[in-house]
Tab-separated table of C-alpha atoms in Angstrom:
chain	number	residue	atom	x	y	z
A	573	UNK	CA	0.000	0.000	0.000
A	574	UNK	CA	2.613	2.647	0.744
A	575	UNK	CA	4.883	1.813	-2.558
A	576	UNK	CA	0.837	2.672	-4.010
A	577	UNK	CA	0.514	6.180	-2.431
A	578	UNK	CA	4.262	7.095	-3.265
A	579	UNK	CA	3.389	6.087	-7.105
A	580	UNK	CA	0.144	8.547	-6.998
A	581	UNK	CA	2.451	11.325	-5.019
A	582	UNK	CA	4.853	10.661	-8.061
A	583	UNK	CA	2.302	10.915	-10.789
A	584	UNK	CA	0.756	14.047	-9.046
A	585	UNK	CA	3.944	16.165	-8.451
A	586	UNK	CA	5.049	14.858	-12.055
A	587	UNK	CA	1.685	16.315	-13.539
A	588	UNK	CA	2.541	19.570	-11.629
A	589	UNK	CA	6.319	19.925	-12.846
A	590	UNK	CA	4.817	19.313	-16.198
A	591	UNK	CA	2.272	21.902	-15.719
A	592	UNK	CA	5.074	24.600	-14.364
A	593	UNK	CA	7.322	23.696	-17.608
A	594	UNK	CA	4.091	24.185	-19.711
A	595	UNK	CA	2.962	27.223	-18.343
A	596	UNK	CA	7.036	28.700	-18.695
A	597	UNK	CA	7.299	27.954	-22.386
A	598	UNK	CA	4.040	29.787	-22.936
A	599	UNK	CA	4.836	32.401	-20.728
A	600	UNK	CA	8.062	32.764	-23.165
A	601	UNK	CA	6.046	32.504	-26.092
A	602	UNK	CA	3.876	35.328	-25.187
A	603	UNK	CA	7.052	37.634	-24.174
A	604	UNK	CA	7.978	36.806	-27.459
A	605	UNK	CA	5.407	37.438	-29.413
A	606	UNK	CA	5.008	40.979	-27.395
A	607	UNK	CA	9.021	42.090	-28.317
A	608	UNK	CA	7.787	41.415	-32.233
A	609	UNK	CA	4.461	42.806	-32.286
A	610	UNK	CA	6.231	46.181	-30.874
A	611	UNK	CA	7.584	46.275	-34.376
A	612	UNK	CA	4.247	45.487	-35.992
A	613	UNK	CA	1.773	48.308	-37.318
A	614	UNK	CA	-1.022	48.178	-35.279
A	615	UNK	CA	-4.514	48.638	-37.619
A	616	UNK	CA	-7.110	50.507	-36.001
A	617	UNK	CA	-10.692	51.756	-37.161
A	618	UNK	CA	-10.852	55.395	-37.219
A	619	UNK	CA	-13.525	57.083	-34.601
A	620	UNK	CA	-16.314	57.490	-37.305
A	621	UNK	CA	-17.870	61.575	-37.197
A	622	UNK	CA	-21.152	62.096	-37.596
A	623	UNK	CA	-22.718	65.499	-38.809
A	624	UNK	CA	-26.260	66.166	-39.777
A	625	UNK	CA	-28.173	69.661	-41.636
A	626	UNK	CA	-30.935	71.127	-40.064
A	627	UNK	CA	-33.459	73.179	-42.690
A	628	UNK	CA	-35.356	76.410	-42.533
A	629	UNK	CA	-37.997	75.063	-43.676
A	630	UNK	CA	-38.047	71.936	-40.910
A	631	UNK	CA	-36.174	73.347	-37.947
A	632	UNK	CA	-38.659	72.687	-35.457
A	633	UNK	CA	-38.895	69.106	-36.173
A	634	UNK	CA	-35.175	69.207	-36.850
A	635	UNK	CA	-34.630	70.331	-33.509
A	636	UNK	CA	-36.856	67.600	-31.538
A	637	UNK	CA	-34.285	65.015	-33.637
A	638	UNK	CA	-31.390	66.993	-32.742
A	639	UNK	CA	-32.204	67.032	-28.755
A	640	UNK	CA	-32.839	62.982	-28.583
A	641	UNK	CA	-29.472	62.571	-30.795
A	642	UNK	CA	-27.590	64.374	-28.348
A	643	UNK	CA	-23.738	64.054	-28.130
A	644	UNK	CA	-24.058	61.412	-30.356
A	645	UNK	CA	-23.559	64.431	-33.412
A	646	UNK	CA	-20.123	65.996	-33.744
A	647	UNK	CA	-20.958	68.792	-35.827
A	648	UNK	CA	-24.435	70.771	-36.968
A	649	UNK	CA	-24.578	72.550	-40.363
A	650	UNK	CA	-27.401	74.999	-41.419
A	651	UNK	CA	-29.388	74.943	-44.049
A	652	UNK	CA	-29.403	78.766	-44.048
A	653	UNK	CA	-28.135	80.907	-46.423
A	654	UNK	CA	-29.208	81.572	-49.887
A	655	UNK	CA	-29.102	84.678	-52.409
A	656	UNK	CA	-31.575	87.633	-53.200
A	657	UNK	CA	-31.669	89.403	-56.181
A	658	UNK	CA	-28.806	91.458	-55.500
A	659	UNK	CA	-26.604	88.483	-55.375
A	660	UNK	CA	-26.363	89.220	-51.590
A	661	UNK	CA	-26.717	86.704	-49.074
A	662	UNK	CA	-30.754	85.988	-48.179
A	663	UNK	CA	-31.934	84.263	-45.003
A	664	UNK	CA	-36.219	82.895	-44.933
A	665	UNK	CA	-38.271	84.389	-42.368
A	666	UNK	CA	-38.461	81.048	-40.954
A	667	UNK	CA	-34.619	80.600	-40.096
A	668	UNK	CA	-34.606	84.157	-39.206
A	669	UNK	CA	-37.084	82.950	-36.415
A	670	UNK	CA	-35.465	79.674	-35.997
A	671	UNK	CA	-31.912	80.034	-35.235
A	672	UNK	CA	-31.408	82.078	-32.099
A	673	UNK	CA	-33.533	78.767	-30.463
A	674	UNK	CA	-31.099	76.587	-33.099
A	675	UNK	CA	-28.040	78.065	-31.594
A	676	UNK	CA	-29.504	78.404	-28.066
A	677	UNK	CA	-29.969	74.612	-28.096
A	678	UNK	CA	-27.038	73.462	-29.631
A	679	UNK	CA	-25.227	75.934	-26.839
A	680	UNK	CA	-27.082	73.778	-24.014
A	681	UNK	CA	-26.180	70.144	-25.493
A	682	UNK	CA	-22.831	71.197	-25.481
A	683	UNK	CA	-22.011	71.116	-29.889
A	684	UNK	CA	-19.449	73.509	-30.417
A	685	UNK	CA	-19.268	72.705	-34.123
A	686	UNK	CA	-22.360	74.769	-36.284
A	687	UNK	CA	-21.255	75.487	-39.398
A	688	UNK	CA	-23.313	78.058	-41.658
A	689	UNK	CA	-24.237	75.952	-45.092
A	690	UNK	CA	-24.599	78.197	-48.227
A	691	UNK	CA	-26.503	77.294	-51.054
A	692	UNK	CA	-26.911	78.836	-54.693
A	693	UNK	CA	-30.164	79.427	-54.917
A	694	UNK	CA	-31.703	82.773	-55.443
A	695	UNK	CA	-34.827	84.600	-54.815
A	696	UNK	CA	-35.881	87.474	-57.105
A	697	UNK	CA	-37.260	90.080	-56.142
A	698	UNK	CA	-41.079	88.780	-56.402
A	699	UNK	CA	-39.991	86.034	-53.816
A	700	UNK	CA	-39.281	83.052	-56.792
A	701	UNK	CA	-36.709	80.883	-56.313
A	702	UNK	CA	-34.174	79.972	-59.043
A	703	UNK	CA	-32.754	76.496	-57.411
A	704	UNK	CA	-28.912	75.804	-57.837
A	705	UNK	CA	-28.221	78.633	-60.458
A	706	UNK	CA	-25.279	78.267	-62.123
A	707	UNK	CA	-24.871	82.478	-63.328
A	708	UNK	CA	-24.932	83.421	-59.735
A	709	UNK	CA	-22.196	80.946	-59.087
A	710	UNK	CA	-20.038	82.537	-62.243
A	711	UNK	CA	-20.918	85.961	-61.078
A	712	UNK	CA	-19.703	85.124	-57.551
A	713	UNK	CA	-16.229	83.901	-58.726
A	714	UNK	CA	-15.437	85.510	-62.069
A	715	UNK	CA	-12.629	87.532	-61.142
A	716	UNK	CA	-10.223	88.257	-58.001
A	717	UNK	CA	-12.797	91.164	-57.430
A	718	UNK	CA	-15.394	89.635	-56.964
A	719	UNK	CA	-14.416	86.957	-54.981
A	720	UNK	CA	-13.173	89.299	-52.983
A	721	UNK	CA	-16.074	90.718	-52.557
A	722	UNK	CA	-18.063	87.364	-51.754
A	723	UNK	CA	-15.791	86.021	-49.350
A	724	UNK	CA	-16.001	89.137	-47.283
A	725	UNK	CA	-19.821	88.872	-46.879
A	726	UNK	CA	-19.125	85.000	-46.088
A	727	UNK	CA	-16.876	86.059	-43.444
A	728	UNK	CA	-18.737	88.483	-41.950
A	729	UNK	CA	-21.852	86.696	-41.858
A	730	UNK	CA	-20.158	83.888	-40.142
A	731	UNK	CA	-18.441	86.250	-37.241
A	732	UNK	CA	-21.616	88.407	-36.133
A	733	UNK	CA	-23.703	85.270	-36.118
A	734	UNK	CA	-21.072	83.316	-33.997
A	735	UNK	CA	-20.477	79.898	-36.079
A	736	UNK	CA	-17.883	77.817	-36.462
A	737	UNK	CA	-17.141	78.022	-40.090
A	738	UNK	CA	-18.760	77.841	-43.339
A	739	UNK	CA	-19.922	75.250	-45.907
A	740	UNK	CA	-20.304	75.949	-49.333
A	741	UNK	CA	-23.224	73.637	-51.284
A	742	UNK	CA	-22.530	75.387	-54.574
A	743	UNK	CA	-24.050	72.924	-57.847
A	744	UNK	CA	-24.470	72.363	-60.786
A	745	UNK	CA	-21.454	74.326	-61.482
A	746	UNK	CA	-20.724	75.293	-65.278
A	747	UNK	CA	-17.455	73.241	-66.483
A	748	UNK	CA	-15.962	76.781	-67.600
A	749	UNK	CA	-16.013	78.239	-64.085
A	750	UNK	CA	-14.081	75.654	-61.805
A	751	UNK	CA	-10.962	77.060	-62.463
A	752	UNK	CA	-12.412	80.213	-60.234
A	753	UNK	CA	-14.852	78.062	-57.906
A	754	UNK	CA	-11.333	76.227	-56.643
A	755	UNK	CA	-9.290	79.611	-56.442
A	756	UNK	CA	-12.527	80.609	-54.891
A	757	UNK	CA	-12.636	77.983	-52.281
A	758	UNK	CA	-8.415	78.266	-51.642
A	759	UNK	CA	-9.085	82.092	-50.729
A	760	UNK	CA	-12.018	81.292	-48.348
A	761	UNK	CA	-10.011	78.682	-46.664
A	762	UNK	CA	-7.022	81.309	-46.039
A	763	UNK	CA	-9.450	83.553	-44.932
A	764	UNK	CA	-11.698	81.558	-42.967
A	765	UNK	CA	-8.422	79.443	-41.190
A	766	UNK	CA	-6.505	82.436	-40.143
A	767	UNK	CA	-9.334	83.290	-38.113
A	768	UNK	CA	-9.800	79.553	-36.701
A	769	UNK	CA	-13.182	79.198	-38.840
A	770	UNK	CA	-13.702	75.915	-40.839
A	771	UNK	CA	-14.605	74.938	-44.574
A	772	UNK	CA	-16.314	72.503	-45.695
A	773	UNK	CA	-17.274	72.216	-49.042
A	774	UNK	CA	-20.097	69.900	-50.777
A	775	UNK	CA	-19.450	68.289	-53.725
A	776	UNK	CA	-22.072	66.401	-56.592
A	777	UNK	CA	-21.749	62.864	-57.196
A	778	UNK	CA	-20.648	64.333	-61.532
A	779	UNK	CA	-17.753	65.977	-59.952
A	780	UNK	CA	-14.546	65.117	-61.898
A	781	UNK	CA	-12.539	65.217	-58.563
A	782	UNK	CA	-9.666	63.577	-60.089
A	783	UNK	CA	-9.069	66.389	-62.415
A	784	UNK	CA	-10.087	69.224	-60.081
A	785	UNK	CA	-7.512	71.668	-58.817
A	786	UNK	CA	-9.253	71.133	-55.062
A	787	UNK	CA	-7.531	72.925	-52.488
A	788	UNK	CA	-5.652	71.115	-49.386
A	789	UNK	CA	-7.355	72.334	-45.758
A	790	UNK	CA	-10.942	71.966	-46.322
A	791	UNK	CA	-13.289	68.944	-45.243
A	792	UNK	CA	-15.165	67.537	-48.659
A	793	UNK	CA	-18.752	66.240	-48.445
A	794	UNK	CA	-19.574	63.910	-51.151
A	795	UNK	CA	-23.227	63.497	-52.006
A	796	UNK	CA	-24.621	59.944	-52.233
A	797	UNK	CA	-28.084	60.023	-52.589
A	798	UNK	CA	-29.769	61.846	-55.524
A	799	UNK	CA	-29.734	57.870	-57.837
A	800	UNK	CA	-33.273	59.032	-57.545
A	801	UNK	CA	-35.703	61.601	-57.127
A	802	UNK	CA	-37.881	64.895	-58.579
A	803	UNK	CA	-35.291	63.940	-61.563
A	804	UNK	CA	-36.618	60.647	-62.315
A	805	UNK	CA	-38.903	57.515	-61.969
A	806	UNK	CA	-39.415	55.399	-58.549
A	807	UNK	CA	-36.150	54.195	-57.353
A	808	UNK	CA	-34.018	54.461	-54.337
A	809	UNK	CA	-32.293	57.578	-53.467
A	810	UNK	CA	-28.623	55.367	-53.092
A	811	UNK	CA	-27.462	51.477	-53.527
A	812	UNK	CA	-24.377	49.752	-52.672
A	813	UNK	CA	-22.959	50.396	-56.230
A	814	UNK	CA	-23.361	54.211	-56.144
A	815	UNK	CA	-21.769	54.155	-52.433
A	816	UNK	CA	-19.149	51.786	-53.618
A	817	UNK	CA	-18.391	54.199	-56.663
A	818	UNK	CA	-18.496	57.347	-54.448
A	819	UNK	CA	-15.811	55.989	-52.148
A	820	UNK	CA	-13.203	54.830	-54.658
A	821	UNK	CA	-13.628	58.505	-55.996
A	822	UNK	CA	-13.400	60.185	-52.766
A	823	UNK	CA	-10.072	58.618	-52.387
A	824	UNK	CA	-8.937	61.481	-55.209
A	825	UNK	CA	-9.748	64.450	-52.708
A	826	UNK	CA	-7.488	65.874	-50.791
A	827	UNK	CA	-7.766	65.944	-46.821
A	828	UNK	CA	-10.358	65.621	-44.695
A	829	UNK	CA	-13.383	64.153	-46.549
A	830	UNK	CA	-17.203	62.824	-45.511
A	831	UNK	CA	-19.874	61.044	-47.800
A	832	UNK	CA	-23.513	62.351	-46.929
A	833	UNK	CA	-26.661	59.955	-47.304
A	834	UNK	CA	-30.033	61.063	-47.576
A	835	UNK	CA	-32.669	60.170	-44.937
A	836	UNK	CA	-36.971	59.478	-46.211
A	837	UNK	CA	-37.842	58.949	-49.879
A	838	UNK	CA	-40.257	60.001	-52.289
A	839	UNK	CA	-43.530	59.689	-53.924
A	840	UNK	CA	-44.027	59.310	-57.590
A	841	UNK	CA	-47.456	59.767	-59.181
A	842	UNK	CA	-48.640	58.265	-61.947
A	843	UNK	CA	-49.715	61.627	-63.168
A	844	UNK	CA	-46.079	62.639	-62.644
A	845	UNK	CA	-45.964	64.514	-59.725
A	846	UNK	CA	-43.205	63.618	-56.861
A	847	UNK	CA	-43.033	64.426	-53.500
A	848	UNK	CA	-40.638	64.487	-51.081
A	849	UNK	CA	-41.217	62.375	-47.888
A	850	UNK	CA	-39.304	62.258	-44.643
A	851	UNK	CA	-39.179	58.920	-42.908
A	852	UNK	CA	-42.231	59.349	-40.896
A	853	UNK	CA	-44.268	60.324	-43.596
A	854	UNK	CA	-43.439	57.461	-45.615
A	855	UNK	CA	-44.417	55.094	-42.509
A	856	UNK	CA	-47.665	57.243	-41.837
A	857	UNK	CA	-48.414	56.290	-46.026
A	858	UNK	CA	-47.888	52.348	-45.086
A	859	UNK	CA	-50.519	52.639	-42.347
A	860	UNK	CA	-52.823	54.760	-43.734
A	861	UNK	CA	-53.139	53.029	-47.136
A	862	UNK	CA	-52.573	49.410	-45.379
A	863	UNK	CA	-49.560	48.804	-48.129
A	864	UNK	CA	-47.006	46.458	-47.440
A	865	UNK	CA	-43.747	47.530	-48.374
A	866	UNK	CA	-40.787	45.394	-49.601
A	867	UNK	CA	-37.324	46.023	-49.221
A	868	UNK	CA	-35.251	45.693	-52.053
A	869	UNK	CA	-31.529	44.140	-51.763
A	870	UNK	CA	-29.584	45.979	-53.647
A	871	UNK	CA	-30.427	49.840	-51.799
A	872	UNK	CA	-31.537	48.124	-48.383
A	873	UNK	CA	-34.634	50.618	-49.300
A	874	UNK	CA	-38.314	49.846	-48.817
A	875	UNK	CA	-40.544	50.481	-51.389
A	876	UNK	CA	-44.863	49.789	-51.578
A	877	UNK	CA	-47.557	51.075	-54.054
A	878	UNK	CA	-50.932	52.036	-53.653
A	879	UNK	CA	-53.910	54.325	-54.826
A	880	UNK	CA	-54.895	57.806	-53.730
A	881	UNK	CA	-58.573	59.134	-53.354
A	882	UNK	CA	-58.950	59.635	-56.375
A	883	UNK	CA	-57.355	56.168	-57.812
A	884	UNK	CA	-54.367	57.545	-58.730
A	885	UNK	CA	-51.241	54.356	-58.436
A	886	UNK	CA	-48.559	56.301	-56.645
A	887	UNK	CA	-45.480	54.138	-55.836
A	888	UNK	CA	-43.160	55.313	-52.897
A	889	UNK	CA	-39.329	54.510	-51.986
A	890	UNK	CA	-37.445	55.193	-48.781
A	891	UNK	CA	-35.005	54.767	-46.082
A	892	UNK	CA	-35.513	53.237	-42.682
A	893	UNK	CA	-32.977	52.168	-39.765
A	894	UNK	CA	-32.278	49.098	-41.832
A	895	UNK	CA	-31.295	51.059	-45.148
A	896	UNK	CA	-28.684	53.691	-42.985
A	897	UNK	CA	-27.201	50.954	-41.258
A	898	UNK	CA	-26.516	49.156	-45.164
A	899	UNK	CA	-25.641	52.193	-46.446
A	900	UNK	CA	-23.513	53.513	-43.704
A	901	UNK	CA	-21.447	49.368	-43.806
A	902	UNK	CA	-21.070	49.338	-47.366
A	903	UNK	CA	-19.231	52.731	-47.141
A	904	UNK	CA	-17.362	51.349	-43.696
A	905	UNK	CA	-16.153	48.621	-45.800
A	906	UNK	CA	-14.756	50.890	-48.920
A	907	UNK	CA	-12.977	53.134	-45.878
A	908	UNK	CA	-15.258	55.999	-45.505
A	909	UNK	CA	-16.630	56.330	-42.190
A	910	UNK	CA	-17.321	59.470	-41.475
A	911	UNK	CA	-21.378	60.612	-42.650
A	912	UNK	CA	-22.865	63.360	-43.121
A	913	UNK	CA	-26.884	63.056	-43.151
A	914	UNK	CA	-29.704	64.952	-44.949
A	915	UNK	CA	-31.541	66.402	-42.995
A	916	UNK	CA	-32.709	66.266	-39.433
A	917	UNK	CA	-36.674	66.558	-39.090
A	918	UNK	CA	-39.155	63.744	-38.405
A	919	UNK	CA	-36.634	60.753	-38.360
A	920	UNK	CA	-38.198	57.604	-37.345
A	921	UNK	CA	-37.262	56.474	-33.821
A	922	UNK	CA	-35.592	52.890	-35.170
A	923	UNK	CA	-33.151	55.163	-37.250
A	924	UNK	CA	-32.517	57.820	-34.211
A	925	UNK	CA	-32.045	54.509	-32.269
A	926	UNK	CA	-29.775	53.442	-34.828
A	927	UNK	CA	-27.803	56.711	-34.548
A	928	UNK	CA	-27.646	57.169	-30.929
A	929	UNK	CA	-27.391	53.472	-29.041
């Protein structure tokens, strides 16, 4: 019996020895593998920035979205500025009302970053709207003078309001005059930087950025969204292709650069009418008209059809939690992750879920 126990001792303080040698050459191993992976470039995801635009014509509603997102936005452009007939800049009677409680809010929640967003379109002087008019942008930028000229309106606007910077939404920009737009947006830069303003500048999915002269030192917003719309038949506003496409061409621009999606849909008529429809009007449609939408796989978008009052077919298409979080991977996985998102202003509560876990 003893020669038994001092066999079991053996085997046990054997199995321990073997379990002290074991855990040594692994405790080597890992020292090892520390000393080479101090030599080894470490890959990390950059911390993805998320801005939105607020509109004059939906800041209330923009607001309520902005207060539940919270922290959870980085930086807050406005929807603001536009032109009168004197090529001058023109703010609505409803941002004029809007901002002080825009800027009072965005004070409280602590968002340091509101940019003012400019946008080409002009307002005679009977209160009609020219959208994205290319001659004002040529008048703007023809010459040294009156760039000049602009840029110290820009400026000034942007100091006795109190914002951050500017962005310039400029489109459909003639192909003789972006020569001048890029001299235009290198002066406003110099100007705008020496005075610790930002620029951010927003850019067409058309744009030849590969044979732009861009400047270095502002932040570039490409547009995704716009596959389409008022422009077109029923169809989603983006797909993975057009995201895809975006990104490898973003990769041409220098600095700083974001790629902005487009939140709700539309609503084509039969009789050709379309309507724009933010996310919670698209949902209210589904209810009201018991349709059941689809969602198609290529856009992550939902789409349904049905009949009006007056039996007109109206087919709609738009974007819900689901579609962001698609669109916002597929342009994770071509290395864009920062997003800029049109517009704040009824968002449904999945997608401000989405946005602020």
């Amino acid at each position: 019996m003893p020669r038994k126990r001092r066999t079991r001792n053996g085997i046990a303080v054997a199995a321990v020895l073997s379990l002290v040698i074991l855990g040594a050459i692994l405790i080597s191993i890992v020292k090892k593998d520390n000393i080479y992976m101090k030599d080894m470039p470490m890959t990390k995801t950059p911390e993805p920035k998320l801005s939105a635009w607020i509109t004059d014509w939906q800041w209330e509603s923009g607001l309520e979205d902005l207060q539940q997102l919270g922290d959870h936005i980085d930086s807050l452009q406005l929807f603001a500025a536009y032109f009168n007939d004197q090529d001058k800049l023109y703010f609505t009677e409803k941002m004029i009302e809007g901002m002080p409680q825009i800027l009072v809010t965005t004070g409280n929640n602590g968002l340091a970053d509101v940019t003012l967003t400019v946008v080409n379109d002009r307002f005679d002087s009977q209160g009609k709207v020219v959208q994205k008019d290319p001659n004002l942008v040529t008048r703007l930028v023809s010459s040294k003078t009156s760039r000049t000229q602009h840029i110290d309106e820009l400026v000034e606007t942007v100091n006795n309001y109190g914002f951050g910077g500017l962005e310039i939404d400029y489109e459909q920009i003639s192909d003789k005059d972006w020569k001048n737009v890029c001299l235009f947006y290198k002066e406003l830069y110099q100007r705008l930087h020496a005075s610790g303003k930002t620029l951010r500048i927003v850019l067409e999915p058309k744009a030849k950025v590969g044979s732009l002269p861009l400047p270095k030192g502002p932040v570039y917003v490409m547009m995704a969204y716009n596959l389409y719309g008022t422009h077109s038949g029923p169809g989603p506003k983006a797909d993975n292709a057009l995201i895809t496409d975006l990104a490898k061409k973003m990769k041409k621009l220098p600095g700083n650069h974001m790629i902005a999606l487009s939140l709700g849909g539309f609503d084509w008529s039969a009789n050709g009418e379309v309507k724009a429809l933010t996310e919670k009007q698209a949902s209210m449609l589904v209810q009201s008209t018991l349709s059941i939408p689809a969602r198609d796989k290529k856009s992550g978008s939902l789409y349904y059809k049905y009949k009006d009052e007056n039996g007109t077919q109206h087919t709609v298409w738009y974007a819900d939690n689901e579609t962001l979080t698609q669109w916002m991977n597929v342009a994770a996985k071509a290395g864009i992750y920062n997003i800029a998102l049109w517009r704040l202003g009824e968002i449904g509560e999945g997608t401000l879920q989405t946005l602020s876990p």
